[in-house]
XYZ file of C-alpha atoms in Angstrom:
536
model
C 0.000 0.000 0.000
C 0.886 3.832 -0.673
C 2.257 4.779 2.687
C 3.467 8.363 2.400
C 3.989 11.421 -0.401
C 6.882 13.650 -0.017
C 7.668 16.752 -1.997
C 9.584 19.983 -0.637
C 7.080 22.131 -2.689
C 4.342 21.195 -0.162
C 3.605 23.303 2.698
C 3.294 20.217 5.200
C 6.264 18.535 3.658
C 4.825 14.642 4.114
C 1.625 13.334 4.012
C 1.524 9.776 5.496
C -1.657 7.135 4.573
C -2.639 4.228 6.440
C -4.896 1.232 5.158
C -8.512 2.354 4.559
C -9.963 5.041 4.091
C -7.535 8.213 3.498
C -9.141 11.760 4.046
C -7.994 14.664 2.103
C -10.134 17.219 4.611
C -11.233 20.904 3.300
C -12.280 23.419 5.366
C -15.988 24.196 6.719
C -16.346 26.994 3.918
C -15.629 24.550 1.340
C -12.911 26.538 0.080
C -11.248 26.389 -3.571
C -8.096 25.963 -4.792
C -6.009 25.300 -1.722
C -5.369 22.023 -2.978
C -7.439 19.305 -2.448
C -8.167 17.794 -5.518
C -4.407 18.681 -6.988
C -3.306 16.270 -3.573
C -5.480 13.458 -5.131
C -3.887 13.679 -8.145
C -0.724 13.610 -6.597
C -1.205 10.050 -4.672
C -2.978 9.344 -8.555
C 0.725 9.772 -10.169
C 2.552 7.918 -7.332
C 0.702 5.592 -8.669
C 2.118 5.762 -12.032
C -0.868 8.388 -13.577
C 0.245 11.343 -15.628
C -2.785 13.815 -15.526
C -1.046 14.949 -12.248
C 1.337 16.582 -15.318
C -1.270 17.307 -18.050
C -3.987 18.855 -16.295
C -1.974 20.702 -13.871
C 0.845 22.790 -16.003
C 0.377 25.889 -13.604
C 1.774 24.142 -10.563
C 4.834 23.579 -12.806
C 4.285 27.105 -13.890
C 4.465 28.668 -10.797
C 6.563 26.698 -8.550
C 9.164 24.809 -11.043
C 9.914 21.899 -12.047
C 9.749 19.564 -8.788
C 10.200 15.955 -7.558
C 7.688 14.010 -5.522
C 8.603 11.430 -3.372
C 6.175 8.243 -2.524
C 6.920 4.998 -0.384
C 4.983 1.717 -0.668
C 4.525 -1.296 1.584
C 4.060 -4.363 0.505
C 4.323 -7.627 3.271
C 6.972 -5.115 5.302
C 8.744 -4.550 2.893
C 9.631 -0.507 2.169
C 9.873 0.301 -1.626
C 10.572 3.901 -2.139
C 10.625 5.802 -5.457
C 10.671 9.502 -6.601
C 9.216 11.052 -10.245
C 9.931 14.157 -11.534
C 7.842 16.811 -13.376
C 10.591 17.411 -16.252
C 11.404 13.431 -16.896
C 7.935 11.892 -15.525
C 7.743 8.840 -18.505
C 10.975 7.268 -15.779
C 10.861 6.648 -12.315
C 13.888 6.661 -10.038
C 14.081 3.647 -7.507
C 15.927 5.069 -3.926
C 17.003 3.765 -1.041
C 15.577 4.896 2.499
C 16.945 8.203 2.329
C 15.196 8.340 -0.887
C 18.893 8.869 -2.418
C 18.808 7.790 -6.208
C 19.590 3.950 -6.915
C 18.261 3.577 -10.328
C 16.066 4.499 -13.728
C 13.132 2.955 -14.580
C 10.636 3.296 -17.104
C 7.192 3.800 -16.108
C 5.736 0.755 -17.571
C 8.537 -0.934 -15.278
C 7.309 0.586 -12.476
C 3.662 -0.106 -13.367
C 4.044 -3.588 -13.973
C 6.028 -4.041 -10.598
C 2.337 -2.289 -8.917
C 0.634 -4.914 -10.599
C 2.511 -7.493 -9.842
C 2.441 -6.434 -5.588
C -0.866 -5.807 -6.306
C -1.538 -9.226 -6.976
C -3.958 -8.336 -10.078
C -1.311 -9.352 -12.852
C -3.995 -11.069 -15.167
C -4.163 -11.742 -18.920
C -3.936 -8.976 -21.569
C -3.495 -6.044 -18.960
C -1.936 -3.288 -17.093
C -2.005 -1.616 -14.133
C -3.230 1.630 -15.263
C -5.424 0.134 -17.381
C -7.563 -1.331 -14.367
C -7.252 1.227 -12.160
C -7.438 5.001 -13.857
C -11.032 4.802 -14.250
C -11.416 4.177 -10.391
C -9.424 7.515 -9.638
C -12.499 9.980 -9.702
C -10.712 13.351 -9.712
C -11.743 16.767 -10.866
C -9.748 17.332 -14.412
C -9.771 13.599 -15.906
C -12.669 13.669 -17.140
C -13.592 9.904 -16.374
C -16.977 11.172 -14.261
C -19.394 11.497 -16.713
C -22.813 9.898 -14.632
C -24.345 8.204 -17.902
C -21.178 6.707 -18.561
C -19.556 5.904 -15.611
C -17.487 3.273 -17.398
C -15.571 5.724 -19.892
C -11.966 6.573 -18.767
C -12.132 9.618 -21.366
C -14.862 11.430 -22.823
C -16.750 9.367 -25.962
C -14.753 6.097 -24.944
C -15.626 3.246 -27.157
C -18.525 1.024 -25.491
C -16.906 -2.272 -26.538
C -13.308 -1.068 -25.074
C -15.229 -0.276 -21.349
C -16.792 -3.521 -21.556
C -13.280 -5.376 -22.080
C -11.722 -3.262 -19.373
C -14.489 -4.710 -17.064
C -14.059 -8.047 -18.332
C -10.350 -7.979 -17.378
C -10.625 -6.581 -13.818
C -12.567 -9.202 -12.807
C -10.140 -11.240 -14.264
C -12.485 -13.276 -17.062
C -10.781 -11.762 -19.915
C -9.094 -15.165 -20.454
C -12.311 -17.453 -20.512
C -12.769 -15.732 -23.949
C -9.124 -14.138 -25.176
C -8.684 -17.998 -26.640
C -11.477 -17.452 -28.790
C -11.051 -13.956 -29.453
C -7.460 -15.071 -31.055
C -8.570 -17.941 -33.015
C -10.780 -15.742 -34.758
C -8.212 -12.562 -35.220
C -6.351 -15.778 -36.828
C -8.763 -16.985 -39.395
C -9.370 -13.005 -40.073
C -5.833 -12.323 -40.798
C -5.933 -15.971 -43.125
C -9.202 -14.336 -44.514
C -7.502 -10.393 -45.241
C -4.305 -12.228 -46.716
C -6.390 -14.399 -49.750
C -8.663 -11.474 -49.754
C -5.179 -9.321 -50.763
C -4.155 -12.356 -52.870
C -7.055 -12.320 -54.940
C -6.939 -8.540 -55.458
C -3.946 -8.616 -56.457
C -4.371 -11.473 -58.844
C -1.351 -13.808 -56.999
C -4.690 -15.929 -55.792
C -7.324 -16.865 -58.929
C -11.037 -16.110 -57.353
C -13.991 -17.534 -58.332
C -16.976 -17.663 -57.309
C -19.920 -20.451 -56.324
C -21.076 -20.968 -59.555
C -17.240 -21.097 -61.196
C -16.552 -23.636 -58.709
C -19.271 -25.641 -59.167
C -18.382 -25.760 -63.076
C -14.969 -26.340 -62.397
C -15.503 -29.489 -60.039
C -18.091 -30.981 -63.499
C -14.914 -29.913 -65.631
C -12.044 -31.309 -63.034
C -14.077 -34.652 -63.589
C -14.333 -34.793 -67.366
C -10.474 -34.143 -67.303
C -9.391 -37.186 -65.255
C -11.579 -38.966 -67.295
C -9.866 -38.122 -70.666
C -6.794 -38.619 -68.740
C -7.493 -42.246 -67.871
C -9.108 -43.040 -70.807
C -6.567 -41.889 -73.355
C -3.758 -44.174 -70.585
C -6.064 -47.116 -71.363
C -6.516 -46.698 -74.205
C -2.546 -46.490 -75.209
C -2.230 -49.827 -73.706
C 0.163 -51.555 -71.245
C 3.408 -50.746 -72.828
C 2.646 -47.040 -73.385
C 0.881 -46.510 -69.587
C 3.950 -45.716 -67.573
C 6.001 -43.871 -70.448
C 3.343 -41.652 -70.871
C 2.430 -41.151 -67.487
C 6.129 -40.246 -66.243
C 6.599 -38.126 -69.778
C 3.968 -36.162 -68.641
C 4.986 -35.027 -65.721
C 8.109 -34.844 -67.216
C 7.409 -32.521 -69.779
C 5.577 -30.441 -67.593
C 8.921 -29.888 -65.699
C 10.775 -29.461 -68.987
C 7.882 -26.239 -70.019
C 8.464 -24.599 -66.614
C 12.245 -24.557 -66.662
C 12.348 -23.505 -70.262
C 9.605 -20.512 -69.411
C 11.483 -19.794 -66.305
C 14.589 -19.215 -68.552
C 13.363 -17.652 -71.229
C 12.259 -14.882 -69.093
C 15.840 -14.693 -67.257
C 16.810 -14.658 -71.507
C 14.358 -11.643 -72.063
C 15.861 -9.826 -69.098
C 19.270 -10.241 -70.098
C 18.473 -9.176 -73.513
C 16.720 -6.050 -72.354
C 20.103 -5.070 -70.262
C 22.088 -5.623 -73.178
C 20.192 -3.823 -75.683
C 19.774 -0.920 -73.189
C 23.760 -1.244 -72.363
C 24.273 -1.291 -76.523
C 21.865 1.738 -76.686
C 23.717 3.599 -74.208
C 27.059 3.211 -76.309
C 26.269 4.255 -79.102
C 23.937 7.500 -77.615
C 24.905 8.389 -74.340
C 21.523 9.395 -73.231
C 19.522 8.794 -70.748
C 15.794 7.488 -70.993
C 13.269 9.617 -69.137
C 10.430 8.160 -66.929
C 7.494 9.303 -69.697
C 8.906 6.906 -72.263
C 8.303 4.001 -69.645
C 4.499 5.434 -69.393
C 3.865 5.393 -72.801
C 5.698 1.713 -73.048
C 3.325 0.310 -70.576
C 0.052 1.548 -72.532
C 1.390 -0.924 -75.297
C 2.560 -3.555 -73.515
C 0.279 -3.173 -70.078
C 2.103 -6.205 -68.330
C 5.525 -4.638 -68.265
C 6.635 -4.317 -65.183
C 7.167 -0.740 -64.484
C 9.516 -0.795 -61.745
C 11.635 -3.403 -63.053
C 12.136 -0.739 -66.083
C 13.163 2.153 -63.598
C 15.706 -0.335 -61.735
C 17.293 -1.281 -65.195
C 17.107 2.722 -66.013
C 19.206 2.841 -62.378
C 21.071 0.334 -63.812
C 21.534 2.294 -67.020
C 22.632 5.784 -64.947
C 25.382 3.765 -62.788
C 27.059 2.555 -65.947
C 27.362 5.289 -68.207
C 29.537 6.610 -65.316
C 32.425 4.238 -66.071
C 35.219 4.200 -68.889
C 34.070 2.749 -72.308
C 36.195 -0.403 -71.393
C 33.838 -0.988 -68.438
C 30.523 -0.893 -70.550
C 32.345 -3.193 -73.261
C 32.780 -5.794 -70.642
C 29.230 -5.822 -69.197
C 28.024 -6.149 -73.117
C 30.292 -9.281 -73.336
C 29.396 -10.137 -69.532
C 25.533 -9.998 -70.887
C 26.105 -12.109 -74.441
C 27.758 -14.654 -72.228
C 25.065 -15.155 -70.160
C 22.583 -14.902 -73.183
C 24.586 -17.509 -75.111
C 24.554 -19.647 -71.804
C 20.805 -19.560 -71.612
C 20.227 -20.076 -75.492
C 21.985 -23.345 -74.972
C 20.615 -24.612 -72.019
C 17.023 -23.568 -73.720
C 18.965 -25.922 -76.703
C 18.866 -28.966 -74.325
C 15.767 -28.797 -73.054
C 13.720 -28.668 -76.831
C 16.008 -31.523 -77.104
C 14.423 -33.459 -74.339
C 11.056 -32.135 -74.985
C 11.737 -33.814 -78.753
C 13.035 -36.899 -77.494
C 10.278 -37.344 -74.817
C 7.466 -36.585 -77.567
C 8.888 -39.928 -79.573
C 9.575 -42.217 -76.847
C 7.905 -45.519 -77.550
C 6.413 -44.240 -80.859
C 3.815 -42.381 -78.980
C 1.570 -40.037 -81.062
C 2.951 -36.608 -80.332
C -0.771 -35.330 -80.937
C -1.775 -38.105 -77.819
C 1.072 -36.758 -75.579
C 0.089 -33.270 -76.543
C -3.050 -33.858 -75.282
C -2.387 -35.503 -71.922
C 0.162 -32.084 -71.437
C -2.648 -30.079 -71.822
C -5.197 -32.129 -70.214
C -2.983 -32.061 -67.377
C -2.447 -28.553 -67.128
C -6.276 -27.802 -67.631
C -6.562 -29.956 -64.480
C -4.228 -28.065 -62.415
C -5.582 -24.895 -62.928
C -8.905 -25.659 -62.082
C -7.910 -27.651 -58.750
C -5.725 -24.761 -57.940
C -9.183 -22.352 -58.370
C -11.025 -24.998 -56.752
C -9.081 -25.353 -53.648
C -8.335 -21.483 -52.709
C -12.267 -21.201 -52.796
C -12.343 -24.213 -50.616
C -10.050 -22.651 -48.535
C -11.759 -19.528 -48.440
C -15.246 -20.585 -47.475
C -14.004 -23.124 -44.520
C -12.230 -19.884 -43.175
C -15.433 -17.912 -43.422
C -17.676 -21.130 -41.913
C -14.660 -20.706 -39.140
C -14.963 -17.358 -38.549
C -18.778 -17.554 -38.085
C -18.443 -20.134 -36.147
C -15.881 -18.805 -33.606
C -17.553 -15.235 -33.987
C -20.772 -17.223 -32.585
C -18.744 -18.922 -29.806
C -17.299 -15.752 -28.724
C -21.132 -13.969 -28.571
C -22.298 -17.207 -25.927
C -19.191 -17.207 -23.919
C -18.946 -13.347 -23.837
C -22.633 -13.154 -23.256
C -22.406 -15.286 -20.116
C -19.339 -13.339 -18.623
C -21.386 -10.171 -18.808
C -24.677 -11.652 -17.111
C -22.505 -12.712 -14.160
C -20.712 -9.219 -13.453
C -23.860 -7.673 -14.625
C -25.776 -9.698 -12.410
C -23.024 -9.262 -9.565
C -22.733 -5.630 -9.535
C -26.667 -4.926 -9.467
C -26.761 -6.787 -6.606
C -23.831 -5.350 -4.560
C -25.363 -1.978 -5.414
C -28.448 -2.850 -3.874
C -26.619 -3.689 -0.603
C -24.745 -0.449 -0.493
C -27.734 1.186 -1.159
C -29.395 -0.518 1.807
C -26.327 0.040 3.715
C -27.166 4.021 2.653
C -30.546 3.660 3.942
C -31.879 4.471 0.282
C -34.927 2.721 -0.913
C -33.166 -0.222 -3.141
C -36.543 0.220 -5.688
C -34.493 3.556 -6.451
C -30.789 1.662 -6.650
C -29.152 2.182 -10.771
C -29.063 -0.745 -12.265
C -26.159 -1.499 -15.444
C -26.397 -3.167 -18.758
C -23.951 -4.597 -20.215
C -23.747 -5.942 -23.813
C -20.975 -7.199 -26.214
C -20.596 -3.751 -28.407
C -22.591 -1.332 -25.901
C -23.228 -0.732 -22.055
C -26.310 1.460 -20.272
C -26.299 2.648 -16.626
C -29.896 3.718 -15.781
C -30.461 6.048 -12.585
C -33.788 5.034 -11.417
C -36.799 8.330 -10.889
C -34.242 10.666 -9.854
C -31.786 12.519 -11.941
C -30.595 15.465 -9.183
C -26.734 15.859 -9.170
C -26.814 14.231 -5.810
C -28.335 11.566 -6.475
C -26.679 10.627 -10.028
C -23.376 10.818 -7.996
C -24.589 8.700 -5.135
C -25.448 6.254 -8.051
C -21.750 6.121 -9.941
C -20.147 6.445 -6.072
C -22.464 3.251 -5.557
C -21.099 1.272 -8.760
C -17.410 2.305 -7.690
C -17.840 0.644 -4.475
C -19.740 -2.098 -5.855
C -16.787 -2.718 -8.410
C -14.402 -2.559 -5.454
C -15.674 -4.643 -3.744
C -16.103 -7.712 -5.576
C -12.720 -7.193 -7.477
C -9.066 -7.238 -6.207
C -9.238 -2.796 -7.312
C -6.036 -1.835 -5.145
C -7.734 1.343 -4.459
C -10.081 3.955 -5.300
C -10.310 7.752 -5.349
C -13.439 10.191 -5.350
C -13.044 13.979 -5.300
C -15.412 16.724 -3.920
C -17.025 17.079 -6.749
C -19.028 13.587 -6.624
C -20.172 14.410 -2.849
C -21.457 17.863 -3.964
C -25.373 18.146 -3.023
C -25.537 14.578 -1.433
C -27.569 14.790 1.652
C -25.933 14.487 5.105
C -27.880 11.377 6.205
C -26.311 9.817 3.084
C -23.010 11.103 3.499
C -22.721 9.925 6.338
C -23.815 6.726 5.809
C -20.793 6.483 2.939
C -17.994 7.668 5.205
C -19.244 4.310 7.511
C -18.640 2.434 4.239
C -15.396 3.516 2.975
C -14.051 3.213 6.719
C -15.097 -0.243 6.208
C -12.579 -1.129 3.741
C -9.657 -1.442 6.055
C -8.033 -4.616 3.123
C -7.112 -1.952 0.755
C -7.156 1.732 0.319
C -9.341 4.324 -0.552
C -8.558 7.896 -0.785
C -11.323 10.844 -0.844
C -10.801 14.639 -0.412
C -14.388 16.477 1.425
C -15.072 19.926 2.817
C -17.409 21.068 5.607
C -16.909 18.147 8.274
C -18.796 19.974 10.956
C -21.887 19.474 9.759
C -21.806 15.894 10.024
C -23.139 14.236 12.861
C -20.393 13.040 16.162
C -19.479 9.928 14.963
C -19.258 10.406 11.283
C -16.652 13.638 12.768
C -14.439 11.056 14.558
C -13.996 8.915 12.050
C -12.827 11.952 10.170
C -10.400 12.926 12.430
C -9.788 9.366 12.874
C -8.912 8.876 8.598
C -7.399 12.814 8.192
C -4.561 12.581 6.626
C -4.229 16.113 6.074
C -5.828 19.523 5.840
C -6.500 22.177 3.973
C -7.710 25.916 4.231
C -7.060 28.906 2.793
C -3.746 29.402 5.118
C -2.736 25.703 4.978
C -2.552 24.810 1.514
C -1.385 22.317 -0.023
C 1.696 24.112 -2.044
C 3.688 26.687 -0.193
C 3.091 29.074 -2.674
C -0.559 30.297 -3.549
C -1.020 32.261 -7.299
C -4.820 31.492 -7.755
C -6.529 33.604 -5.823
């Protein structure tokens, strides 16, 4: 637990806590800006917040840049720590005298809170379970028909996981969640495929042609095997495939041939002109020959730019570099109509028969290869609906319990309030959108009796380290009722709750001890929290 704040800009230069409730007190005139809120967002950026820095520039302003000083306890063990206005994404671990040991980042530091905290569950971190929970004037996270945003116009669906993971059932469904982010990236990357023409698509009706097609196909297949006979099964069969291996190489090195031949030609050009080919003549290239591949045209004309740059015996010996390798490929090309020849008249085999198994064959593979991305495609769509469906049930049934939880516990805290539970909010939670409905009554005081009532409600039922409510929700809340909340948060004596409130003596005797009994400090308009005062 949080068991002190240090800083020498305060006027009271520590401020000690103590499990339970922590009071921040104001004075009986309910006084402004002598620093009751800023304290609360203080103890908020000990425990790793920043708004303390956003939201509160004057302090900076008008009394420097500054350090504050915090100490936690956690199973006796001191941990003390210091941040600092001008470097506040690091925190500096000390020893006792608070003298500097080390740097830290501030997700370090958060994750070590969450770890002594004991709420290290899946897919989370620390601020991220506790910020909404610190209710303080200037964060914006107080809005009463939608308590559950952390900023203004949060995303429903976000709120809802953030719930789901502080009562730690985020991991009942984050196994289904990320088999379907799986079969959605599978589904984006054919989707891309397909666009971009790497992946043939086809549709229902294509694919049901193809499959009457695919079968006609091995049916000429076999029947033109038969009807070769014994001898002539197995050479044609393994010609086949071999020829098919022979047509890929020899395409394969034609195009290496073409690309060759385009450097050379390009290298020849440049000897003879010296002149470099501009950028519009590849445009109006590619609206003749639409396939060419425009940015394999500007890397040769890169190529082209480098080697006019060297001596004339340099570009001679990439010409003679680039017929070599031409020659090369011509030959090799050679061998392989060779083959192709030889295969075509192997065991006096009709070269119109073997033509037509080649192309049977090839027929046969592109319309399997069609056949089976579409497969492919609609088993990851039945997956996706099928896990999207499975997440819906499983998510649905998280929600009903904490829904079902909270509604309750907020009708015991409202009983514990002595308010009439008919009148107690009740929330709604969905998968994409939540509701929190403030029963016949929609007076400031009451609204904020409501969200303090989910707060606690939350708190209780979850491992929430701590909480933090400002002035600002206890504004018009009558006495009786007040009261009756200062019972409750003294209650909570496991963990730590921290609340700043003005005008104690109008309370009754015993809410006024426990007051004195929870003040951790106070405030008026000669004790303030700073040292310095420049808003008044």
């Amino acid at each position: 637990m949080l068991i002190e704040i240090k800083s020498n800009i305060f006027r009271k230069e520590k401020i000690e806590f103590h499990k339970g409730l922590n009071i921040i007190l104001g004075d009986d005139e309910a006084s402004n800006s002598i620093g009751k809120s800023t304290a609360l967002m203080v103890i908020d950026f000990a425990f790793g917040g920043n708004t303390y820095i956003k939201h509160h520039k004057d302090v900076v302003k008008n009394m420097g840049d500054h350090e504050i000083l915090f100490c936690f306890n956690f199973d006796g063990d001191d941990y003390k720590f210091k941040r600092t206005t001008f470097d506040y994404e690091n925190v500096i671990k000390c020893d006792n005298n608070y003298e500097e040991k080390c740097k830290i980042k501030l997700s370090e530091f958060n994750e070590f809170l969450q770890k002594k905290y004991r709420v290290k569950y899946e897919n989370t971190t620390f601020r991220g379970l506790v910020s909404l929970y610190s209710r303080i004037w200037g964060k914006e996270n107080y809005n009463i028909k939608k308590p559950l945003d952390i900023v203004p116009k949060s995303k429903d669906k976000d709120m809802i996981i953030s719930l789901i993971k502080l009562y730690n059932q985020y991991s009942k469904i984050s196994g289904v969640d990320k088999t379907l982010k799986q079969y959605e990236d599978k589904k984006r990357t054919i989707d891309k495929g397909m666009k971009l023409n790497y992946i043939p698509k086809i549709n229902k009706t294509k694919y049901t042609k193809n499959t009457t097609a695919i079968d006609l196909l091995n049916d000429e297949i076999i029947s033109i095997k038969n009807n070769l006979g014994i001898l002539c099964d197995n050479p044609i069969e393994m010609s086949n495939k071999e020829l098919l291996e022979l047509n890929k190489e020899k395409t394969i090195i034609s195009n290496r041939k073409s690309k060759y031949i385009s450097k050379l030609n390009l290298v020849q050009f440049n000897i003879s002109k010296r002149k470099k080919i501009s950028k519009g003549k590849f445009k109006d290239l590619i609206q003749i020959f639409p396939y060419v591949n425009l940015n394999r045209l500007e890397e040769i004309e890169n190529f082209h730019s480098n080697i006019i740059k060297y001596l004339d015996e340099e570009v001679k010996e990439e010409e003679m570099k680039l017929n070599s390798n031409i020659d090369i490929l011509n030959q090799r090309i050679s061998e392989i109509d060779s083959k192709i020849s030889n295969i075509l008249k192997v065991n006096d085999a009709p070269k119109l028969i073997v033509d037509k198994i080649v192309d049977s064959t090839t027929k046969l593979n592109t319309l399997e290869k069609e056949n089976k991305f579409f497969k492919l495609r609609e088993e990851i769509k039945n997956n996706i609906d099928t896990e999207k469906s499975n997440l819906e049930i499983i998510t649905s049934e998280v929600l009903s319990n904490i829904e079902i939880s909270i509604n309750n516990k907020i009708k015991s805290i409202y009983e514990n309030l002595e308010i009439d539970v008919v009148n107690a909010p009740r929330i709604g939670l969905e998968i994409n959108s939540y509701d929190f409905n403030v029963i016949d009554n929609t007076g400031t005081g009451y609204a904020y009796t409501s969200m303090i009532a989910l707060d606690l409600a939350i708190f209780e039922i979850t491992k929430l380290p701590f909480i933090i409510h400002d002035t600002m929700l206890f504004k018009n809340i009558e006495n009786k009722t007040m009261e009756n909340l200062i019972d409750i948060y003294h209650t909570y004596q496991d963990r730590q709750v921290f609340i700043a409130i003005d005008e104690s003596n109008k309370y009754g005797s015993e809410t006024k001890s426990l007051i004195k009994l929870d003040k951790v400090i106070e405030l008026d308009k000669e004790s303030t929290l700073f040292k310095k005062v420049w808003n008044r």
